[in-house]
PDB file of C-alpha atoms in Angstrom:
ATOM      1  CA  MET A  11     -41.104 138.330 166.662  1.00  0.00           C
ATOM      2  CA  HIS A  12     -43.230 141.473 167.064  1.00  0.00           C
ATOM      3  CA  LEU A  13     -41.645 142.142 170.498  1.00  0.00           C
ATOM      4  CA  GLU A  14     -43.540 139.262 172.096  1.00  0.00           C
ATOM      5  CA  ARG A  15     -42.691 138.866 175.786  1.00  0.00           C
ATOM      6  CA  ASN A  16     -43.942 135.287 175.989  1.00  0.00           C
ATOM      7  CA  LYS A  17     -43.321 132.201 173.893  1.00  0.00           C
ATOM      8  CA  SER A  18     -45.609 129.221 173.410  1.00  0.00           C
ATOM      9  CA  ASP A  19     -46.504 126.720 170.708  1.00  0.00           C
ATOM     10  CA  LYS A  20     -49.762 128.559 170.104  1.00  0.00           C
ATOM     11  CA  LYS A  21     -48.009 131.900 169.547  1.00  0.00           C
ATOM     12  CA  ASP A  22     -45.356 130.285 167.321  1.00  0.00           C
ATOM     13  CA  ALA A  23     -48.061 128.633 165.220  1.00  0.00           C
ATOM     14  CA  LYS A  24     -49.801 131.991 164.829  1.00  0.00           C
ATOM     15  CA  ARG A  25     -46.589 133.691 163.630  1.00  0.00           C
ATOM     16  CA  ILE A  26     -45.913 130.873 161.177  1.00  0.00           C
ATOM     17  CA  TYR A  27     -49.463 131.228 159.876  1.00  0.00           C
ATOM     18  CA  GLU A  28     -48.979 134.994 159.469  1.00  0.00           C
ATOM     19  CA  TYR A  29     -45.698 134.415 157.656  1.00  0.00           C
ATOM     20  CA  GLY A  30     -47.415 132.019 155.260  1.00  0.00           C
ATOM     21  CA  CYS A  31     -50.221 134.471 154.539  1.00  0.00           C
ATOM     22  CA  ASP A  32     -47.812 137.358 154.034  1.00  0.00           C
ATOM     23  CA  ARG A  33     -45.067 135.661 151.976  1.00  0.00           C
ATOM     24  CA  GLU A  34     -47.051 132.879 150.299  1.00  0.00           C
ATOM     25  CA  PRO A  35     -44.097 130.453 150.106  1.00  0.00           C
ATOM     26  CA  GLU A  36     -44.117 127.628 147.566  1.00  0.00           C
ATOM     27  CA  LYS A  37     -45.399 124.272 148.687  1.00  0.00           C
ATOM     28  CA  TYR A  38     -42.599 122.088 150.045  1.00  0.00           C
ATOM     29  CA  THR A  39     -41.779 118.992 148.020  1.00  0.00           C
ATOM     30  CA  MET A  40     -40.102 116.089 149.783  1.00  0.00           C
ATOM     31  CA  PRO A  41     -36.810 115.069 148.071  1.00  0.00           C
ATOM     32  CA  ASP A  42     -36.541 111.522 146.771  1.00  0.00           C
ATOM     33  CA  SER A  43     -34.926 108.727 148.771  1.00  0.00           C
ATOM     34  CA  SER A  44     -31.717 108.863 146.686  1.00  0.00           C
ATOM     35  CA  TYR A  45     -30.990 112.339 148.023  1.00  0.00           C
ATOM     36  CA  PHE A  46     -31.362 111.287 151.660  1.00  0.00           C
ATOM     37  CA  GLU A  47     -29.172 108.239 151.097  1.00  0.00           C
ATOM     38  CA  CYS A  48     -26.414 110.293 149.460  1.00  0.00           C
ATOM     39  CA  ARG A  49     -26.647 112.985 152.138  1.00  0.00           C
ATOM     40  CA  SER A  50     -26.290 110.393 154.896  1.00  0.00           C
ATOM     41  CA  LEU A  51     -23.192 108.923 153.244  1.00  0.00           C
ATOM     42  CA  ASN A  52     -21.710 112.380 152.683  1.00  0.00           C
ATOM     43  CA  ASN A  53     -22.249 113.394 156.322  1.00  0.00           C
ATOM     44  CA  SER A  54     -20.680 110.134 157.503  1.00  0.00           C
ATOM     45  CA  ILE A  55     -17.581 110.852 155.410  1.00  0.00           C
ATOM     46  CA  HIS A  56     -17.325 114.279 157.056  1.00  0.00           C
ATOM     47  CA  ASP A  57     -17.603 112.667 160.499  1.00  0.00           C
ATOM     48  CA  LEU A  58     -14.819 110.195 159.710  1.00  0.00           C
ATOM     49  CA  THR A  59     -12.634 113.014 158.385  1.00  0.00           C
ATOM     50  CA  LYS A  60     -13.067 114.895 161.672  1.00  0.00           C
ATOM     51  CA  GLU A  61     -12.102 111.780 163.649  1.00  0.00           C
ATOM     52  CA  ILE A  62      -8.990 111.250 161.519  1.00  0.00           C
ATOM     53  CA  THR A  63      -7.978 114.877 162.057  1.00  0.00           C
ATOM     54  CA  LYS A  64      -8.599 114.583 165.807  1.00  0.00           C
ATOM     55  CA  PHE A  65      -6.369 111.521 166.245  1.00  0.00           C
ATOM     56  CA  SER A  66      -3.703 113.009 163.959  1.00  0.00           C
ATOM     57  CA  ASN A  67      -3.602 116.119 166.145  1.00  0.00           C
ATOM     58  CA  GLN A  68      -3.346 113.986 169.266  1.00  0.00           C
ATOM     59  CA  ILE A  69      -0.354 112.128 167.799  1.00  0.00           C
ATOM     60  CA  HIS A  70       1.289 115.461 167.061  1.00  0.00           C
ATOM     61  CA  SER A  71       0.715 116.531 170.683  1.00  0.00           C
ATOM     62  CA  LEU A  72       2.066 113.241 172.055  1.00  0.00           C
ATOM     63  CA  LYS A  73       5.328 113.736 170.166  1.00  0.00           C
ATOM     64  CA  LYS A  74       5.873 116.912 172.207  1.00  0.00           C
ATOM     65  CA  CYS A  75       5.372 115.116 175.551  1.00  0.00           C
ATOM     66  CA  PRO A  76       8.380 114.771 177.913  1.00  0.00           C
ATOM     67  CA  PHE A  77       7.609 111.046 178.412  1.00  0.00           C
ATOM     68  CA  ASN A  78       7.582 108.016 176.134  1.00  0.00           C
ATOM     69  CA  ALA A  79       4.182 107.748 174.405  1.00  0.00           C
ATOM     70  CA  LYS A  80       5.091 105.319 171.617  1.00  0.00           C
ATOM     71  CA  LYS A  81       2.424 102.786 172.624  1.00  0.00           C
ATOM     72  CA  ILE A  82      -0.307 105.441 172.533  1.00  0.00           C
ATOM     73  CA  GLU A  83       0.928 106.708 169.179  1.00  0.00           C
ATOM     74  CA  LYS A  84       0.936 103.173 167.779  1.00  0.00           C
ATOM     75  CA  SER A  85      -2.619 102.641 168.979  1.00  0.00           C
ATOM     76  CA  PHE A  86      -3.798 105.915 167.433  1.00  0.00           C
ATOM     77  CA  LEU A  87      -2.070 105.087 164.137  1.00  0.00           C
ATOM     78  CA  LYS A  88      -4.014 101.819 163.970  1.00  0.00           C
ATOM     79  CA  ILE A  89      -7.257 103.724 164.548  1.00  0.00           C
ATOM     80  CA  ILE A  90      -6.385 106.247 161.831  1.00  0.00           C
ATOM     81  CA  LYS A  91      -5.583 103.444 159.380  1.00  0.00           C
ATOM     82  CA  PHE A  92      -8.936 101.799 160.104  1.00  0.00           C
ATOM     83  CA  LEU A  93     -10.844 105.093 159.780  1.00  0.00           C
ATOM     84  CA  LYS A  94      -9.179 105.861 156.443  1.00  0.00           C
ATOM     85  CA  GLU A  95     -10.121 102.427 155.114  1.00  0.00           C
ATOM     86  CA  GLU A  96     -13.743 102.911 156.167  1.00  0.00           C
ATOM     87  CA  LYS A  97     -13.765 106.417 154.696  1.00  0.00           C
ATOM     88  CA  SER A  98     -12.544 105.065 151.340  1.00  0.00           C
ATOM     89  CA  LYS A  99     -15.334 102.471 151.354  1.00  0.00           C
ATOM     90  CA  LEU A 100     -17.965 105.137 152.043  1.00  0.00           C
ATOM     91  CA  GLU A 101     -16.550 107.412 149.330  1.00  0.00           C
ATOM     92  CA  LEU A 102     -16.796 104.571 146.823  1.00  0.00           C
ATOM     93  CA  GLU A 103     -20.349 103.818 147.941  1.00  0.00           C
ATOM     94  CA  LEU A 104     -21.295 107.510 147.696  1.00  0.00           C
ATOM     95  CA  HIS A 105     -19.920 107.734 144.159  1.00  0.00           C
ATOM     96  CA  THR A 106     -21.954 104.667 143.155  1.00  0.00           C
ATOM     97  CA  LYS A 107     -25.135 106.153 144.633  1.00  0.00           C
ATOM     98  CA  LEU A 108     -24.540 109.528 142.963  1.00  0.00           C
ATOM     99  CA  VAL A 109     -24.146 107.834 139.594  1.00  0.00           C
ATOM    100  CA  GLU A 110     -27.417 105.984 140.147  1.00  0.00           C
ATOM    101  CA  TRP A 111     -29.123 109.201 141.252  1.00  0.00           C
ATOM    102  CA  ASP A 112     -27.987 111.623 138.523  1.00  0.00           C
ATOM    103  CA  GLU A 113     -24.932 110.503 136.570  1.00  0.00           C
ATOM    104  CA  GLU A 114     -25.101 113.289 133.984  1.00  0.00           C
ATOM    105  CA  THR A 115     -25.031 116.112 136.551  1.00  0.00           C
ATOM    106  CA  LEU A 116     -22.160 114.458 138.436  1.00  0.00           C
ATOM    107  CA  HIS A 117     -20.032 114.233 135.271  1.00  0.00           C
ATOM    108  CA  LEU A 118     -20.881 117.825 134.278  1.00  0.00           C
ATOM    109  CA  ILE A 119     -19.798 119.190 137.677  1.00  0.00           C
ATOM    110  CA  SER A 120     -16.612 117.096 137.667  1.00  0.00           C
ATOM    111  CA  SER A 121     -15.645 118.430 134.233  1.00  0.00           C
ATOM    112  CA  VAL A 122     -14.865 121.893 135.673  1.00  0.00           C
ATOM    113  CA  LYS A 123     -11.142 122.220 136.329  1.00  0.00           C
ATOM    114  CA  GLY A 124     -10.516 122.673 140.041  1.00  0.00           C
ATOM    115  CA  ILE A 125     -13.558 120.648 141.150  1.00  0.00           C
ATOM    116  CA  GLY A 126     -12.560 117.203 142.427  1.00  0.00           C
ATOM    117  CA  LYS A 127     -14.651 114.115 143.179  1.00  0.00           C
ATOM    118  CA  ARG A 128     -15.367 115.052 146.788  1.00  0.00           C
ATOM    119  CA  SER A 129     -16.252 118.616 145.845  1.00  0.00           C
ATOM    120  CA  ALA A 130     -18.539 117.449 143.047  1.00  0.00           C
ATOM    121  CA  ALA A 131     -20.307 115.140 145.481  1.00  0.00           C
ATOM    122  CA  GLU A 132     -20.639 117.937 148.052  1.00  0.00           C
ATOM    123  CA  ILE A 133     -22.126 120.358 145.517  1.00  0.00           C
ATOM    124  CA  MET A 134     -24.534 117.768 144.157  1.00  0.00           C
ATOM    125  CA  VAL A 135     -25.766 116.698 147.597  1.00  0.00           C
ATOM    126  CA  TYR A 136     -25.990 120.221 148.978  1.00  0.00           C
ATOM    127  CA  THR A 137     -28.032 121.518 146.025  1.00  0.00           C
ATOM    128  CA  GLN A 138     -30.157 118.346 145.711  1.00  0.00           C
ATOM    129  CA  SER A 139     -28.742 117.937 142.204  1.00  0.00           C
ATOM    130  CA  PHE A 140     -29.539 121.599 141.416  1.00  0.00           C
ATOM    131  CA  LYS A 141     -33.217 121.242 142.238  1.00  0.00           C
ATOM    132  CA  ASP A 142     -34.979 124.657 142.159  1.00  0.00           C
ATOM    133  CA  MET A 143     -31.706 126.455 141.302  1.00  0.00           C
ATOM    134  CA  GLU A 144     -32.658 129.097 138.751  1.00  0.00           C
ATOM    135  CA  SER A 145     -29.561 131.335 138.801  1.00  0.00           C
ATOM    136  CA  TYR A 146     -25.920 131.231 139.845  1.00  0.00           C
ATOM    137  CA  LYS A 147     -26.653 133.993 142.364  1.00  0.00           C
ATOM    138  CA  GLN A 148     -28.935 131.605 144.245  1.00  0.00           C
ATOM    139  CA  LEU A 149     -26.141 129.042 144.302  1.00  0.00           C
ATOM    140  CA  ILE A 150     -23.589 131.555 145.601  1.00  0.00           C
ATOM    141  CA  SER A 151     -26.007 132.759 148.269  1.00  0.00           C
ATOM    142  CA  TYR A 152     -26.817 129.168 149.217  1.00  0.00           C
ATOM    143  CA  ALA A 153     -23.122 128.542 149.851  1.00  0.00           C
ATOM    144  CA  GLY A 154     -22.841 131.671 152.035  1.00  0.00           C
ATOM    145  CA  LEU A 155     -20.442 133.421 149.643  1.00  0.00           C
ATOM    146  CA  SER A 156     -22.584 136.417 148.672  1.00  0.00           C
ATOM    147  CA  PRO A 157     -21.298 139.836 149.851  1.00  0.00           C
ATOM    148  CA  THR A 158     -22.959 141.603 152.762  1.00  0.00           C
ATOM    149  CA  GLU A 159     -22.780 145.307 153.556  1.00  0.00           C
ATOM    150  CA  TYR A 160     -22.852 147.023 156.958  1.00  0.00           C
ATOM    151  CA  ARG A 161     -23.443 150.759 156.533  1.00  0.00           C
ATOM    152  CA  SER A 162     -25.595 153.465 158.096  1.00  0.00           C
ATOM    153  CA  GLY A 163     -25.365 157.202 157.436  1.00  0.00           C
ATOM    154  CA  SER A 164     -21.883 158.666 157.131  1.00  0.00           C
ATOM    155  CA  SER A 165     -20.368 157.310 160.360  1.00  0.00           C
ATOM    156  CA  ILE A 166     -20.938 153.552 160.146  1.00  0.00           C
ATOM    157  CA  ARG A 167     -19.153 152.076 157.159  1.00  0.00           C
ATOM    158  CA  GLY A 168     -18.177 148.481 157.776  1.00  0.00           C
ATOM    159  CA  ARG A 169     -16.133 146.396 155.382  1.00  0.00           C
ATOM    160  CA  VAL A 170     -17.980 144.352 152.788  1.00  0.00           C
ATOM    161  CA  ARG A 171     -17.703 140.692 153.762  1.00  0.00           C
ATOM    162  CA  ILE A 172     -19.277 137.407 152.765  1.00  0.00           C
ATOM    163  CA  CYS A 173     -22.460 136.680 154.701  1.00  0.00           C
ATOM    164  CA  LYS A 174     -21.537 133.073 155.708  1.00  0.00           C
ATOM    165  CA  GLN A 175     -25.251 132.248 156.008  1.00  0.00           C
ATOM    166  CA  GLY A 176     -25.226 128.965 154.196  1.00  0.00           C
ATOM    167  CA  GLY A 177     -23.372 125.694 153.858  1.00  0.00           C
ATOM    168  CA  LYS A 178     -20.203 125.836 155.936  1.00  0.00           C
ATOM    169  CA  GLN A 179     -19.018 122.436 154.677  1.00  0.00           C
ATOM    170  CA  LEU A 180     -19.550 123.424 151.057  1.00  0.00           C
ATOM    171  CA  ARG A 181     -17.876 126.806 151.581  1.00  0.00           C
ATOM    172  CA  ASN A 182     -14.803 125.263 153.197  1.00  0.00           C
ATOM    173  CA  MET A 183     -14.467 122.708 150.417  1.00  0.00           C
ATOM    174  CA  LEU A 184     -14.838 125.380 147.725  1.00  0.00           C
ATOM    175  CA  TYR A 185     -12.045 127.365 149.354  1.00  0.00           C
ATOM    176  CA  MET A 186      -9.738 124.360 148.948  1.00  0.00           C
ATOM    177  CA  CYS A 187     -10.944 124.006 145.350  1.00  0.00           C
ATOM    178  CA  ALA A 188     -10.060 127.665 144.745  1.00  0.00           C
ATOM    179  CA  LEU A 189      -6.483 126.999 145.882  1.00  0.00           C
ATOM    180  CA  ASN A 190      -6.283 124.307 143.219  1.00  0.00           C
ATOM    181  CA  ALA A 191      -8.213 126.225 140.545  1.00  0.00           C
ATOM    182  CA  LYS A 192      -5.945 129.292 140.704  1.00  0.00           C
ATOM    183  CA  LYS A 193      -3.176 126.991 139.440  1.00  0.00           C
ATOM    184  CA  SER A 194      -4.962 124.498 137.181  1.00  0.00           C
ATOM    185  CA  ASN A 195      -7.821 126.567 135.756  1.00  0.00           C
ATOM    186  CA  GLY A 196      -6.574 129.218 133.323  1.00  0.00           C
ATOM    187  CA  TYR A 197      -9.504 131.587 133.744  1.00  0.00           C
ATOM    188  CA  CYS A 198      -9.496 131.327 137.543  1.00  0.00           C
ATOM    189  CA  ARG A 199      -5.751 131.912 137.560  1.00  0.00           C
ATOM    190  CA  ALA A 200      -6.190 135.061 135.441  1.00  0.00           C
ATOM    191  CA  LEU A 201      -8.963 136.308 137.753  1.00  0.00           C
ATOM    192  CA  TYR A 202      -6.868 135.690 140.872  1.00  0.00           C
ATOM    193  CA  ASP A 203      -3.763 137.396 139.447  1.00  0.00           C
ATOM    194  CA  ARG A 204      -5.793 140.382 138.215  1.00  0.00           C
ATOM    195  CA  LEU A 205      -7.395 140.987 141.626  1.00  0.00           C
ATOM    196  CA  VAL A 206      -4.093 140.645 143.486  1.00  0.00           C
ATOM    197  CA  GLU A 207      -2.457 143.125 141.089  1.00  0.00           C
ATOM    198  CA  LYS A 208      -5.277 145.595 141.801  1.00  0.00           C
ATOM    199  CA  GLY A 209      -4.457 145.467 145.518  1.00  0.00           C
ATOM    200  CA  LYS A 210      -6.986 142.899 146.754  1.00  0.00           C
ATOM    201  CA  ASN A 211      -5.696 140.680 149.531  1.00  0.00           C
ATOM    202  CA  LYS A 212      -5.143 137.059 148.568  1.00  0.00           C
ATOM    203  CA  LYS A 213      -7.994 135.705 150.680  1.00  0.00           C
ATOM    204  CA  ALA A 214     -10.521 138.046 149.017  1.00  0.00           C
ATOM    205  CA  ALA A 215      -9.164 136.982 145.620  1.00  0.00           C
ATOM    206  CA  LEU A 216      -9.678 133.323 146.557  1.00  0.00           C
ATOM    207  CA  ILE A 217     -13.290 134.046 147.558  1.00  0.00           C
ATOM    208  CA  ALA A 218     -13.780 135.577 144.104  1.00  0.00           C
ATOM    209  CA  VAL A 219     -12.384 132.366 142.597  1.00  0.00           C
ATOM    210  CA  CYS A 220     -14.877 130.355 144.702  1.00  0.00           C
ATOM    211  CA  ASN A 221     -17.723 132.416 143.246  1.00  0.00           C
ATOM    212  CA  LYS A 222     -16.387 131.970 139.733  1.00  0.00           C
ATOM    213  CA  LEU A 223     -16.182 128.209 140.202  1.00  0.00           C
ATOM    214  CA  LEU A 224     -19.839 128.149 141.254  1.00  0.00           C
ATOM    215  CA  LYS A 225     -20.763 130.238 138.201  1.00  0.00           C
ATOM    216  CA  LEU A 226     -18.943 127.778 135.958  1.00  0.00           C
ATOM    217  CA  VAL A 227     -20.561 124.789 137.632  1.00  0.00           C
ATOM    218  CA  PHE A 228     -24.012 126.357 137.320  1.00  0.00           C
ATOM    219  CA  GLY A 229     -23.336 127.148 133.656  1.00  0.00           C
ATOM    220  CA  VAL A 230     -22.296 123.641 132.635  1.00  0.00           C
ATOM    221  CA  VAL A 231     -25.158 122.000 134.545  1.00  0.00           C
ATOM    222  CA  LYS A 232     -27.921 124.281 133.237  1.00  0.00           C
ATOM    223  CA  ASN A 233     -26.605 124.217 129.664  1.00  0.00           C
ATOM    224  CA  LYS A 234     -25.827 120.473 129.884  1.00  0.00           C
ATOM    225  CA  THR A 235     -22.444 121.144 128.295  1.00  0.00           C
ATOM    226  CA  PHE A 236     -19.114 119.860 129.549  1.00  0.00           C
ATOM    227  CA  TYR A 237     -16.609 122.474 130.644  1.00  0.00           C
ATOM    228  CA  HIS A 238     -14.228 123.666 127.938  1.00  0.00           C
ATOM    229  CA  GLU A 239     -11.581 126.186 128.902  1.00  0.00           C
ATOM    230  CA  ASN A 240     -11.532 127.775 125.449  1.00  0.00           C
ATOM    231  CA  PHE A 241     -15.146 128.850 125.918  1.00  0.00           C
ATOM    232  CA  VAL A 242     -14.883 129.911 129.548  1.00  0.00           C
ATOM    233  CA  VAL A 243     -14.908 133.599 128.595  1.00  0.00           C
ATOM    234  CA  LYS A 244     -18.529 133.220 127.514  1.00  0.00           C
ATOM    235  CA  ILE A 245     -19.638 132.208 131.012  1.00  0.00           C
ATOM    236  CA  ASP A 246     -19.919 135.160 133.392  1.00  0.00           C
TER     237      ASP A 246
END
């Protein structure tokens, strides 16, 4: 921040003021209450998923112990069962709230092959039901999947990677969707196979499938048209 040696609220306020004068950002609009409710439910589902994974890993570790840990395993299994039941309840509640919030957008997103219920909910919550999304490039950048280049002169030539500045949860879920889409979605499968045949490693090909899924989702939402695989070649 202009090589300032000191930091204070007064200096921070001044820099924020200068940023506003220089960039002239758009006025912030508070999202409606439906968004905050859905986001809270979605985050709670993620927290429960982490807890389930944690206890599952602990059970796996206990099975490798040289002593009898059956009682601990039994206790952890009961906790996992309870957490899964609560997670299912929250997922049902989230789906109900999403339908109340924007049913049309939810159905449009879900129509894309490779995008499941959880992924559709994640995309809808993360983008605030595509509020202020004007292009698929914004969506890809928002998810942290846009390419970034590291190069200077003729000596520094880093590999092109994804920037990862964006939604980690959304990016991770899209990666799992890509694994499904390369089998169930004809166009994604053709894209994946073509890139692998050209010498791209499989992970890079999957990232390309993630980007294509976001393009398809953006296309169906903005055009208000359900996904149809026969017309997928027209969306690029």
